[in-house]
Amino acid sequence: MATNTTKSAAVMSHPSPKTIFLWFRPRSLSTAVEKCVASMNKVEVWHEPYIASYINEIFGSEESMKTLPSMSVWQKQTERTIIRMMETGHTYNSGNLSPVDQFTFEWVKDKLEKPLPEGVDFRFVKEAALSMDGKYDKLPNVPTKHTFIIRHPRRIAWSLRRLLIHGFEHQGDPDDFDVSSGHPLGPWGNRSTDPMLALWNHVRENIDPNPVVIDADDLQSNPEKILKKYCEAVGIPFKESYLKWDGSDEIVRSYHGPMEQIMYGREEQCYDKAFLSSCFLPLQSEVLETVPEKCKVYVERIMKGYKMMYETRIEPE
């Protein structure tokens, strides 16, 4: 994939604002981290603006919809969410969320290049690496600290299968559902096999040779140690109070992001646990030794990248 070293050098030397990206693979604890950071002082949080742009591009492309026919189910569910919002309003009225149809890669880039509002110290963007595959020129041209959260691929596969089975209204045996293809959260068309690894390599080669990596299991097992080191790595003064936050989802009103996508995710159980979290919950189980047959290809595709990034992660000790 082409990179732009000249532009990346400009990013490093550009003055304020200060932006922190947290890149993730789906089902990696990123939404809980987002809520934790949102509870800190003087922060502007952006929730998945590029993935909203990515999904909008799919919905707007006849060719993409033919390639991913199951997306018609998501589209209908999103339309139902919009109708309910128009009829009854929504939970996050009067907040900072924007209509999802505003989200394009160019629009988001422009918004993320705006100066920080008065009284805000940093901008935090939670984003799926898969949304930026082939779109690195749409990253904001501002000084940015790129961070990544990883999770064991077998944990991701089990969680992702549950999410997609529900989201695509799969009927029948769950073991018949193929996590490895046919949906926008995995490789399709000419996209990278592992967009997270591709983005991590792009950042290392062009922006920051040592991007911050944290592991979800480490964070759940040692929240204070990992969060403290993460804060230090990105320049946020750590406070013990950051380990606990309000258990309601009221703070989501302060997020910047796609209104309908957030409401859809809340209603369809994508975000509900994280939005209502109040701390990083301890691990409940060890990583399972196997996954269903139709998850194995997905796991194999991302295992190499996971292992490479794991070796560079922030460690508890």
CSV table of N, CA, C and O in Angstrom, one decimal, residues 79-179:
chain,number,residue,atom,x,y,z
A,79,GLU,N,-32.2,2.0,9.0
A,79,GLU,CA,-33.4,2.8,8.6
A,79,GLU,C,-34.5,2.7,9.7
A,79,GLU,O,-35.1,3.7,10.0
A,80,ARG,N,-34.6,1.5,10.3
A,80,ARG,CA,-35.6,1.4,11.4
A,80,ARG,C,-35.2,2.3,12.6
A,80,ARG,O,-36.1,2.9,13.2
A,81,THR,N,-33.9,2.3,12.9
A,81,THR,CA,-33.4,3.2,14.0
A,81,THR,C,-33.7,4.6,13.7
A,81,THR,O,-34.2,5.4,14.6
A,82,ILE,N,-33.5,5.1,12.5
A,82,ILE,CA,-33.8,6.5,12.1
A,82,ILE,C,-35.2,6.8,12.3
A,82,ILE,O,-35.6,7.8,12.8
A,83,ILE,N,-36.1,5.9,11.8
A,83,ILE,CA,-37.6,6.1,12.0
A,83,ILE,C,-38.0,6.2,13.4
A,83,ILE,O,-38.7,7.1,13.8
A,84,ARG,N,-37.4,5.3,14.3
A,84,ARG,CA,-37.7,5.4,15.7
A,84,ARG,C,-37.3,6.7,16.3
A,84,ARG,O,-37.9,7.3,17.1
A,85,MET,N,-36.1,7.2,15.9
A,85,MET,CA,-35.5,8.4,16.4
A,85,MET,C,-36.4,9.6,16.0
A,85,MET,O,-36.6,10.5,16.8
A,86,MET,N,-36.9,9.6,14.7
A,86,MET,CA,-37.7,10.7,14.3
A,86,MET,C,-39.1,10.7,15.0
A,86,MET,O,-39.6,11.8,15.3
A,87,GLU,N,-39.6,9.5,15.4
A,87,GLU,CA,-40.9,9.4,16.0
A,87,GLU,C,-40.8,9.8,17.5
A,87,GLU,O,-41.7,10.4,18.1
A,88,THR,N,-39.7,9.3,18.2
A,88,THR,CA,-39.7,9.4,19.6
A,88,THR,C,-38.5,10.2,20.1
A,88,THR,O,-38.3,10.4,21.4
A,89,GLY,N,-37.6,10.7,19.3
A,89,GLY,CA,-36.4,11.3,19.7
A,89,GLY,C,-35.3,10.2,20.1
A,89,GLY,O,-35.6,9.1,19.8
A,90,HIS,N,-34.3,10.6,20.7
A,90,HIS,CA,-33.3,9.6,21.1
A,90,HIS,C,-32.6,10.0,22.4
A,90,HIS,O,-32.7,11.1,22.9
A,91,THR,N,-31.9,9.0,23.0
A,91,THR,CA,-31.3,9.1,24.3
A,91,THR,C,-30.3,10.3,24.4
A,91,THR,O,-30.2,10.9,25.4
A,92,TYR,N,-29.7,10.6,23.3
A,92,TYR,CA,-28.6,11.5,23.4
A,92,TYR,C,-28.9,12.9,22.7
A,92,TYR,O,-28.1,13.6,22.2
A,93,ASN,N,-30.2,13.2,22.7
A,93,ASN,CA,-30.6,14.5,22.2
A,93,ASN,C,-29.9,15.6,22.9
A,93,ASN,O,-29.5,15.5,24.1
A,94,SER,N,-29.6,16.7,22.2
A,94,SER,CA,-29.0,17.9,22.7
A,94,SER,C,-27.5,17.7,23.0
A,94,SER,O,-26.9,18.5,23.7
A,95,GLY,N,-26.9,16.6,22.5
A,95,GLY,CA,-25.5,16.4,22.6
A,95,GLY,C,-24.7,16.8,21.4
A,95,GLY,O,-25.2,17.6,20.6
A,96,ASN,N,-23.5,16.3,21.2
A,96,ASN,CA,-22.6,16.6,20.2
A,96,ASN,C,-22.7,15.7,18.9
A,96,ASN,O,-21.9,15.9,18.0
A,97,LEU,N,-23.6,14.7,19.0
A,97,LEU,CA,-23.6,13.8,17.8
A,97,LEU,C,-24.2,14.5,16.6
A,97,LEU,O,-25.0,15.4,16.7
A,98,SER,N,-23.7,14.0,15.4
A,98,SER,CA,-24.1,14.6,14.2
A,98,SER,C,-24.9,13.5,13.3
A,98,SER,O,-24.6,12.3,13.5
A,99,PRO,N,-25.7,13.9,12.4
A,99,PRO,CA,-26.4,13.0,11.5
A,99,PRO,C,-25.4,12.1,10.7
A,99,PRO,O,-24.4,12.7,10.2
A,100,VAL,N,-25.6,10.9,10.6
A,100,VAL,CA,-24.6,10.0,10.0
A,100,VAL,C,-24.4,10.3,8.5
A,100,VAL,O,-23.3,10.1,8.0
A,101,ASP,N,-25.4,10.9,7.9
A,101,ASP,CA,-25.2,11.2,6.4
A,101,ASP,C,-24.2,12.3,6.2
A,101,ASP,O,-23.7,12.5,5.0
A,102,GLN,N,-23.7,13.0,7.2
A,102,GLN,CA,-22.7,14.0,7.1
A,102,GLN,C,-21.3,13.4,7.0
A,102,GLN,O,-20.4,14.1,6.5
A,103,PHE,N,-21.2,12.2,7.4
A,103,PHE,CA,-19.8,11.6,7.5
A,103,PHE,C,-19.3,11.1,6.2
A,103,PHE,O,-19.7,10.1,5.6
A,104,THR,N,-18.2,11.8,5.7
A,104,THR,CA,-17.4,11.3,4.6
A,104,THR,C,-16.0,11.4,5.1
A,104,THR,O,-15.7,12.1,6.1
A,105,PHE,N,-15.0,10.8,4.4
A,105,PHE,CA,-13.6,10.8,4.8
A,105,PHE,C,-13.1,12.3,4.8
A,105,PHE,O,-12.4,12.7,5.7
A,106,GLU,N,-13.5,13.0,3.8
A,106,GLU,CA,-13.1,14.4,3.7
A,106,GLU,C,-13.6,15.3,4.8
A,106,GLU,O,-12.9,16.1,5.4
A,107,TRP,N,-14.9,15.1,5.1
A,107,TRP,CA,-15.6,15.8,6.2
A,107,TRP,C,-14.9,15.6,7.6
A,107,TRP,O,-14.7,16.5,8.3
A,108,VAL,N,-14.7,14.3,7.8
A,108,VAL,CA,-14.0,13.9,9.1
A,108,VAL,C,-12.6,14.5,9.2
A,108,VAL,O,-12.3,15.1,10.2
A,109,LYS,N,-11.9,14.4,8.2
A,109,LYS,CA,-10.5,14.9,8.2
A,109,LYS,C,-10.5,16.4,8.5
A,109,LYS,O,-9.7,16.9,9.3
A,110,ASP,N,-11.4,17.1,7.8
A,110,ASP,CA,-11.5,18.6,8.1
A,110,ASP,C,-11.9,18.8,9.5
A,110,ASP,O,-11.3,19.7,10.2
A,111,LYS,N,-12.8,18.1,10.1
A,111,LYS,CA,-13.2,18.3,11.5
A,111,LYS,C,-12.1,18.0,12.5
A,111,LYS,O,-11.9,18.8,13.5
A,112,LEU,N,-11.3,17.0,12.2
A,112,LEU,CA,-10.2,16.6,13.1
A,112,LEU,C,-9.0,17.5,12.9
A,112,LEU,O,-8.1,17.5,13.8
A,113,GLU,N,-9.0,18.4,11.9
A,113,GLU,CA,-7.9,19.3,11.8
A,113,GLU,C,-8.3,20.7,12.4
A,113,GLU,O,-7.5,21.6,12.4
A,114,LYS,N,-9.5,20.9,12.9
A,114,LYS,CA,-9.9,22.1,13.5
A,114,LYS,C,-9.2,22.3,14.8
A,114,LYS,O,-8.8,21.3,15.5
A,115,PRO,N,-8.9,23.6,15.2
A,115,PRO,CA,-8.3,23.8,16.5
A,115,PRO,C,-9.1,23.3,17.6
A,115,PRO,O,-10.4,23.3,17.5
A,116,LEU,N,-8.5,22.9,18.7
A,116,LEU,CA,-9.3,22.5,19.9
A,116,LEU,C,-10.1,23.6,20.4
A,116,LEU,O,-9.6,24.7,20.5
A,117,PRO,N,-11.3,23.3,20.9
A,117,PRO,CA,-12.1,24.4,21.6
A,117,PRO,C,-11.4,24.9,22.8
A,117,PRO,O,-10.5,24.2,23.4
A,118,GLU,N,-11.7,26.1,23.2
A,118,GLU,CA,-11.1,26.6,24.4
A,118,GLU,C,-11.4,25.7,25.6
A,118,GLU,O,-12.5,25.3,25.8
A,119,GLY,N,-10.4,25.5,26.5
A,119,GLY,CA,-10.6,24.7,27.6
A,119,GLY,C,-10.4,23.2,27.4
A,119,GLY,O,-10.5,22.4,28.4
A,120,VAL,N,-10.1,22.8,26.2
A,120,VAL,CA,-9.9,21.3,25.9
A,120,VAL,C,-8.4,21.1,25.6
A,120,VAL,O,-7.8,21.8,24.9
A,121,ASP,N,-7.8,20.1,26.3
A,121,ASP,CA,-6.4,19.8,26.2
A,121,ASP,C,-6.0,18.9,25.1
A,121,ASP,O,-5.0,19.0,24.5
A,122,PHE,N,-6.9,17.9,24.8
A,122,PHE,CA,-6.6,17.0,23.7
A,122,PHE,C,-7.9,16.4,23.1
A,122,PHE,O,-8.9,16.4,23.7
A,123,ARG,N,-7.7,15.9,21.9
A,123,ARG,CA,-8.8,15.2,21.2
A,123,ARG,C,-8.5,13.7,21.1
A,123,ARG,O,-7.3,13.3,20.8
A,124,PHE,N,-9.4,12.9,21.5
A,124,PHE,CA,-9.3,11.5,21.5
A,124,PHE,C,-10.2,10.8,20.5
A,124,PHE,O,-11.4,11.0,20.5
A,125,VAL,N,-9.7,10.1,19.6
A,125,VAL,CA,-10.5,9.5,18.5
A,125,VAL,C,-10.4,8.0,18.6
A,125,VAL,O,-9.3,7.4,18.4
A,126,LYS,N,-11.5,7.3,18.8
A,126,LYS,CA,-11.5,5.8,18.8
A,126,LYS,C,-12.0,5.4,17.4
A,126,LYS,O,-13.0,5.8,16.9
A,127,GLU,N,-11.1,4.6,16.8
A,127,GLU,CA,-11.4,4.3,15.4
A,127,GLU,C,-11.0,2.9,15.0
A,127,GLU,O,-9.9,2.4,15.5
A,128,ALA,N,-11.8,2.2,14.1
A,128,ALA,CA,-11.4,0.9,13.6
A,128,ALA,C,-10.4,1.0,12.5
A,128,ALA,O,-10.6,1.8,11.6
A,129,ALA,N,-9.3,0.3,12.7
A,129,ALA,CA,-8.2,0.3,11.7
A,129,ALA,C,-8.8,-0.1,10.3
A,129,ALA,O,-8.3,0.5,9.3
A,130,LEU,N,-9.7,-0.9,10.2
A,130,LEU,CA,-10.3,-1.4,8.9
A,130,LEU,C,-10.9,-0.3,8.1
A,130,LEU,O,-10.9,-0.3,6.9
A,131,SER,N,-11.3,0.8,8.8
A,131,SER,CA,-12.0,1.9,8.1
A,131,SER,C,-11.0,2.7,7.3
A,131,SER,O,-11.4,3.4,6.3
A,132,MET,N,-9.7,2.6,7.6
A,132,MET,CA,-8.7,3.5,7.0
A,132,MET,C,-7.9,2.8,5.9
A,132,MET,O,-7.0,3.3,5.3
A,133,ASP,N,-8.2,1.5,5.6
A,133,ASP,CA,-7.5,0.7,4.7
A,133,ASP,C,-7.5,1.4,3.3
A,133,ASP,O,-8.6,1.6,2.7
A,134,GLY,N,-6.3,1.8,2.8
A,134,GLY,CA,-6.2,2.5,1.5
A,134,GLY,C,-6.6,4.0,1.6
A,134,GLY,O,-6.8,4.6,0.6
A,135,LYS,N,-6.8,4.5,2.8
A,135,LYS,CA,-7.3,5.9,3.0
A,135,LYS,C,-6.3,6.7,3.9
A,135,LYS,O,-6.8,7.7,4.5
A,136,TYR,N,-5.1,6.3,3.9
A,136,TYR,CA,-4.2,7.0,4.9
A,136,TYR,C,-4.0,8.5,4.6
A,136,TYR,O,-3.7,9.3,5.5
A,137,ASP,N,-4.3,8.9,3.3
A,137,ASP,CA,-4.2,10.3,3.0
A,137,ASP,C,-5.4,11.1,3.7
A,137,ASP,O,-5.4,12.3,3.7
A,138,LYS,N,-6.4,10.4,4.2
A,138,LYS,CA,-7.5,11.1,4.9
A,138,LYS,C,-7.3,11.2,6.4
A,138,LYS,O,-8.1,11.8,7.1
A,139,LEU,N,-6.1,10.8,6.9
A,139,LEU,CA,-5.8,11.1,8.3
A,139,LEU,C,-5.6,12.6,8.5
A,139,LEU,O,-5.1,13.2,7.6
A,140,PRO,N,-5.9,13.1,9.6
A,140,PRO,CA,-5.8,14.5,9.9
A,140,PRO,C,-4.3,15.0,9.9
A,140,PRO,O,-3.5,14.3,10.4
A,141,ASN,N,-4.1,16.1,9.2
A,141,ASN,CA,-2.7,16.6,9.1
A,141,ASN,C,-2.4,17.5,10.3
A,141,ASN,O,-2.3,18.7,10.2
A,142,VAL,N,-2.4,16.9,11.5
A,142,VAL,CA,-2.1,17.5,12.8
A,142,VAL,C,-1.2,16.6,13.6
A,142,VAL,O,-1.1,15.4,13.3
A,143,PRO,N,-0.5,17.1,14.6
A,143,PRO,CA,0.4,16.3,15.4
A,143,PRO,C,-0.5,15.2,16.1
A,143,PRO,O,-1.4,15.6,16.8
A,144,THR,N,-0.2,14.0,15.9
A,144,THR,CA,-1.0,12.9,16.3
A,144,THR,C,-0.2,11.8,17.0
A,144,THR,O,0.9,11.4,16.6
A,145,LYS,N,-0.7,11.3,18.1
A,145,LYS,CA,-0.1,10.1,18.8
A,145,LYS,C,-1.0,8.9,18.4
A,145,LYS,O,-2.2,8.9,18.8
A,146,HIS,N,-0.5,8.0,17.7
A,146,HIS,CA,-1.2,6.8,17.3
A,146,HIS,C,-1.0,5.7,18.3
A,146,HIS,O,0.1,5.3,18.6
A,147,THR,N,-2.1,5.2,18.9
A,147,THR,CA,-2.1,4.1,19.8
A,147,THR,C,-3.0,3.0,19.3
A,147,THR,O,-3.9,3.2,18.5
A,148,PHE,N,-2.7,1.8,19.8
A,148,PHE,CA,-3.4,0.6,19.3
A,148,PHE,C,-3.8,-0.3,20.5
A,148,PHE,O,-3.0,-0.5,21.4
A,149,ILE,N,-5.0,-0.8,20.5
A,149,ILE,CA,-5.4,-1.8,21.5
A,149,ILE,C,-5.6,-3.1,20.7
A,149,ILE,O,-6.3,-3.2,19.7
A,150,ILE,N,-5.0,-4.2,21.2
A,150,ILE,CA,-5.1,-5.5,20.6
A,150,ILE,C,-5.7,-6.5,21.6
A,150,ILE,O,-5.8,-6.2,22.8
A,151,ARG,N,-6.2,-7.5,21.0
A,151,ARG,CA,-6.9,-8.6,21.8
A,151,ARG,C,-6.6,-9.9,21.2
A,151,ARG,O,-6.5,-10.0,19.9
A,152,HIS,N,-6.5,-11.0,21.9
A,152,HIS,CA,-6.2,-12.3,21.3
A,152,HIS,C,-7.3,-12.6,20.3
A,152,HIS,O,-8.5,-12.5,20.5
A,153,PRO,N,-6.8,-13.0,19.1
A,153,PRO,CA,-7.7,-13.3,18.0
A,153,PRO,C,-8.8,-14.3,18.3
A,153,PRO,O,-10.0,-14.2,17.8
A,154,ARG,N,-8.6,-15.3,19.2
A,154,ARG,CA,-9.6,-16.2,19.5
A,154,ARG,C,-10.7,-15.6,20.3
A,154,ARG,O,-11.9,-15.9,20.2
A,155,ARG,N,-10.3,-14.7,21.2
A,155,ARG,CA,-11.3,-13.9,22.0
A,155,ARG,C,-12.2,-13.1,21.0
A,155,ARG,O,-13.4,-13.0,21.1
A,156,ILE,N,-11.5,-12.4,20.1
A,156,ILE,CA,-12.2,-11.6,19.1
A,156,ILE,C,-13.2,-12.4,18.3
A,156,ILE,O,-14.3,-12.0,18.1
A,157,ALA,N,-12.7,-13.5,17.8
A,157,ALA,CA,-13.6,-14.4,16.9
A,157,ALA,C,-14.9,-14.8,17.6
A,157,ALA,O,-15.9,-14.7,17.0
A,158,TRP,N,-14.8,-15.3,18.8
A,158,TRP,CA,-16.0,-15.7,19.5
A,158,TRP,C,-17.0,-14.5,19.7
A,158,TRP,O,-18.2,-14.6,19.5
A,159,SER,N,-16.4,-13.3,20.1
A,159,SER,CA,-17.3,-12.2,20.3
A,159,SER,C,-17.8,-11.6,19.0
A,159,SER,O,-19.0,-11.2,18.9
A,160,LEU,N,-17.0,-11.6,18.0
A,160,LEU,CA,-17.4,-11.1,16.7
A,160,LEU,C,-18.5,-12.0,16.1
A,160,LEU,O,-19.5,-11.5,15.5
A,161,ARG,N,-18.4,-13.3,16.3
A,161,ARG,CA,-19.4,-14.2,15.7
A,161,ARG,C,-20.8,-13.9,16.4
A,161,ARG,O,-21.8,-13.8,15.7
A,162,ARG,N,-20.8,-13.7,17.7
A,162,ARG,CA,-22.1,-13.4,18.4
A,162,ARG,C,-22.6,-12.1,17.8
A,162,ARG,O,-23.9,-12.0,17.6
A,163,LEU,N,-21.8,-11.1,17.6
A,163,LEU,CA,-22.3,-9.8,17.2
A,163,LEU,C,-22.8,-9.9,15.7
A,163,LEU,O,-23.9,-9.4,15.5
A,164,LEU,N,-22.1,-10.6,14.9
A,164,LEU,CA,-22.5,-10.6,13.5
A,164,LEU,C,-23.8,-11.5,13.3
A,164,LEU,O,-24.6,-11.2,12.5
A,165,ILE,N,-23.9,-12.6,14.0
A,165,ILE,CA,-25.0,-13.4,14.0
A,165,ILE,C,-26.3,-12.6,14.3
A,165,ILE,O,-27.3,-12.7,13.7
A,166,HIS,N,-26.2,-11.8,15.4
A,166,HIS,CA,-27.3,-11.0,15.8
A,166,HIS,C,-27.5,-9.9,14.7
A,166,HIS,O,-28.6,-9.6,14.3
A,167,GLY,N,-26.4,-9.2,14.3
A,167,GLY,CA,-26.6,-8.1,13.4
A,167,GLY,C,-27.1,-8.5,12.0
A,167,GLY,O,-27.9,-7.7,11.4
A,168,PHE,N,-26.7,-9.6,11.5
A,168,PHE,CA,-27.2,-10.1,10.2
A,168,PHE,C,-28.4,-11.0,10.3
A,168,PHE,O,-28.8,-11.6,9.3
A,169,GLU,N,-29.0,-11.1,11.5
A,169,GLU,CA,-30.2,-11.9,11.8
A,169,GLU,C,-30.1,-13.3,11.2
A,169,GLU,O,-31.0,-13.8,10.5
A,170,HIS,N,-28.9,-13.9,11.5
A,170,HIS,CA,-28.7,-15.3,11.0
A,170,HIS,C,-29.6,-16.2,11.7
A,170,HIS,O,-29.8,-16.2,12.9
A,171,GLN,N,-30.2,-17.1,10.9
A,171,GLN,CA,-31.1,-18.1,11.4
A,171,GLN,C,-30.4,-19.5,11.3
A,171,GLN,O,-29.7,-19.7,10.3
A,172,GLY,N,-30.7,-20.3,12.3
A,172,GLY,CA,-30.1,-21.7,12.2
A,172,GLY,C,-28.9,-21.8,13.1
A,172,GLY,O,-28.7,-21.1,14.0
A,173,ASP,N,-28.1,-22.9,12.7
A,173,ASP,CA,-27.0,-23.3,13.5
A,173,ASP,C,-25.9,-22.2,13.5
A,173,ASP,O,-25.4,-21.8,12.4
A,174,PRO,N,-25.5,-21.6,14.7
A,174,PRO,CA,-24.4,-20.6,14.7
A,174,PRO,C,-23.1,-21.1,14.0
A,174,PRO,O,-22.4,-20.3,13.4
A,175,ASP,N,-22.9,-22.4,14.1
A,175,ASP,CA,-21.6,-22.9,13.4
A,175,ASP,C,-21.7,-22.8,11.9
A,175,ASP,O,-20.6,-23.0,11.3
A,176,ASP,N,-22.8,-22.5,11.3
A,176,ASP,CA,-22.9,-22.4,9.9
A,176,ASP,C,-22.5,-20.9,9.5
A,176,ASP,O,-22.4,-20.7,8.3
A,177,PHE,N,-22.4,-20.0,10.4
A,177,PHE,CA,-22.1,-18.6,10.1
A,177,PHE,C,-20.6,-18.5,9.9
A,177,PHE,O,-19.8,-18.8,10.7
A,178,ASP,N,-20.2,-17.9,8.7
A,178,ASP,CA,-18.8,-17.7,8.4
A,178,ASP,C,-18.4,-16.3,8.7
A,178,ASP,O,-18.7,-15.3,8.1
A,179,VAL,N,-17.5,-16.2,9.8
A,179,VAL,CA,-17.0,-15.0,10.2
A,179,VAL,C,-15.9,-14.4,9.3
A,179,VAL,O,-15.6,-13.2,9.3
